[in-house]
Coordinates of C-alpha atoms in Angstrom, one line a residue:
X1225 CA 0.1 -0.4 -0.1
X1226 CA 2.3 3.6 0.0
X1227 CA 0.0 6.9 -0.3
X1228 CA 0.1 9.4 -2.7
X1229 CA 1.0 13.4 -2.3
X1230 CA -0.3 15.9 -4.1
X1231 CA 0.7 20.0 -4.7
X1232 CA -2.2 21.9 -5.1
X1233 CA -0.1 23.8 -6.5
X1234 CA 0.6 20.9 -9.1
X1235 CA -3.2 20.3 -9.7
X1236 CA -4.7 21.6 -12.8
X1237 CA -8.5 22.1 -13.1
X1238 CA -9.3 20.9 -17.2
X1239 CA -12.1 19.8 -19.3
X1240 CA -10.3 16.7 -20.6
X1241 CA -9.1 14.7 -17.4
X1242 CA -10.9 11.9 -16.7
X1243 CA -11.2 12.3 -12.7
X1244 CA -13.9 14.4 -12.7
X1245 CA -14.8 16.4 -9.0
X1246 CA -17.8 18.2 -7.2
X1247 CA -16.6 21.6 -6.2
X1248 CA -17.5 22.7 -2.6
X1249 CA -16.0 25.8 -2.7
X1250 CA -13.7 28.9 -4.7
X1251 CA -12.2 31.8 -3.9
X1252 CA -10.5 34.0 -5.9
X1253 CA -7.5 36.2 -3.6
X1254 CA -6.6 38.4 -7.0
X1255 CA -3.9 36.5 -9.4
X1256 CA -5.2 33.1 -7.0
X1257 CA -8.3 30.7 -7.3
X1258 CA -9.1 28.0 -4.6
X1259 CA -10.7 25.2 -6.6
X1260 CA -12.1 23.1 -3.3
X1261 CA -13.2 19.6 -4.1
X1262 CA -16.6 18.8 -2.2
X1263 CA -15.2 15.0 -1.9
X1264 CA -13.3 13.1 1.7
X1265 CA -10.6 14.2 1.3
X1266 CA -11.6 17.6 -0.4
X1267 CA -8.8 18.7 -3.1
X1268 CA -7.6 21.8 -3.4
X1269 CA -6.7 23.2 -6.5
X1270 CA -4.5 27.2 -7.1
X1271 CA -5.3 28.3 -10.3
X1272 CA -3.6 31.3 -11.3
X1273 CA -5.9 32.3 -13.7
X1274 CA -9.7 33.0 -13.7
X1275 CA -12.3 30.3 -14.0
X1276 CA -14.9 30.3 -15.1
X1277 CA -15.9 27.4 -11.6
X1278 CA -18.3 27.8 -9.8
X1279 CA -19.1 26.0 -6.4
X1280 CA -21.3 23.1 -6.6
X1281 CA -20.2 23.0 -10.1
X1282 CA -18.3 19.9 -11.1
X1283 CA -14.3 19.7 -12.4
X1284 CA -11.9 17.9 -14.3
X1285 CA -8.7 17.1 -12.7
X1286 CA -5.5 16.8 -14.2
X1287 CA -2.3 16.5 -12.8
X1288 CA 0.8 15.4 -14.6
X1289 CA 2.8 12.7 -13.5
X1290 CA 6.4 14.2 -12.5
X1291 CA 4.5 15.5 -9.6
X1292 CA 3.0 12.6 -8.1
X1293 CA 4.6 11.6 -4.7
X1294 CA 4.3 8.4 -3.4
X1295 CA 5.0 7.4 0.0
X1296 CA 5.3 4.0 1.9
X1297 CA 2.1 3.8 4.3
X1298 CA 3.7 2.0 7.0
X1299 CA 7.1 4.6 6.9
X1300 CA 5.8 7.0 5.1
X1301 CA 9.3 7.7 3.7
X1302 CA 9.5 8.1 0.0
X1303 CA 9.3 6.3 -2.8

């Protein structure tokens, strides 16, 4: 078993992603937009561009493979 580590700034909102998640909260802070999913556990995607994402909607979430970090579940050491 492994633990997967993802950084919010490496997640991407994209229409082409096969992972589709419901949106709970969208918070724009000027140059950044934080999109939090309505999932357990929740994911937060950090966008540096304006998006048309709205709470209650559904987004596609993608990540480049090089940004996926794997850890041993028992020891929590990087694999």
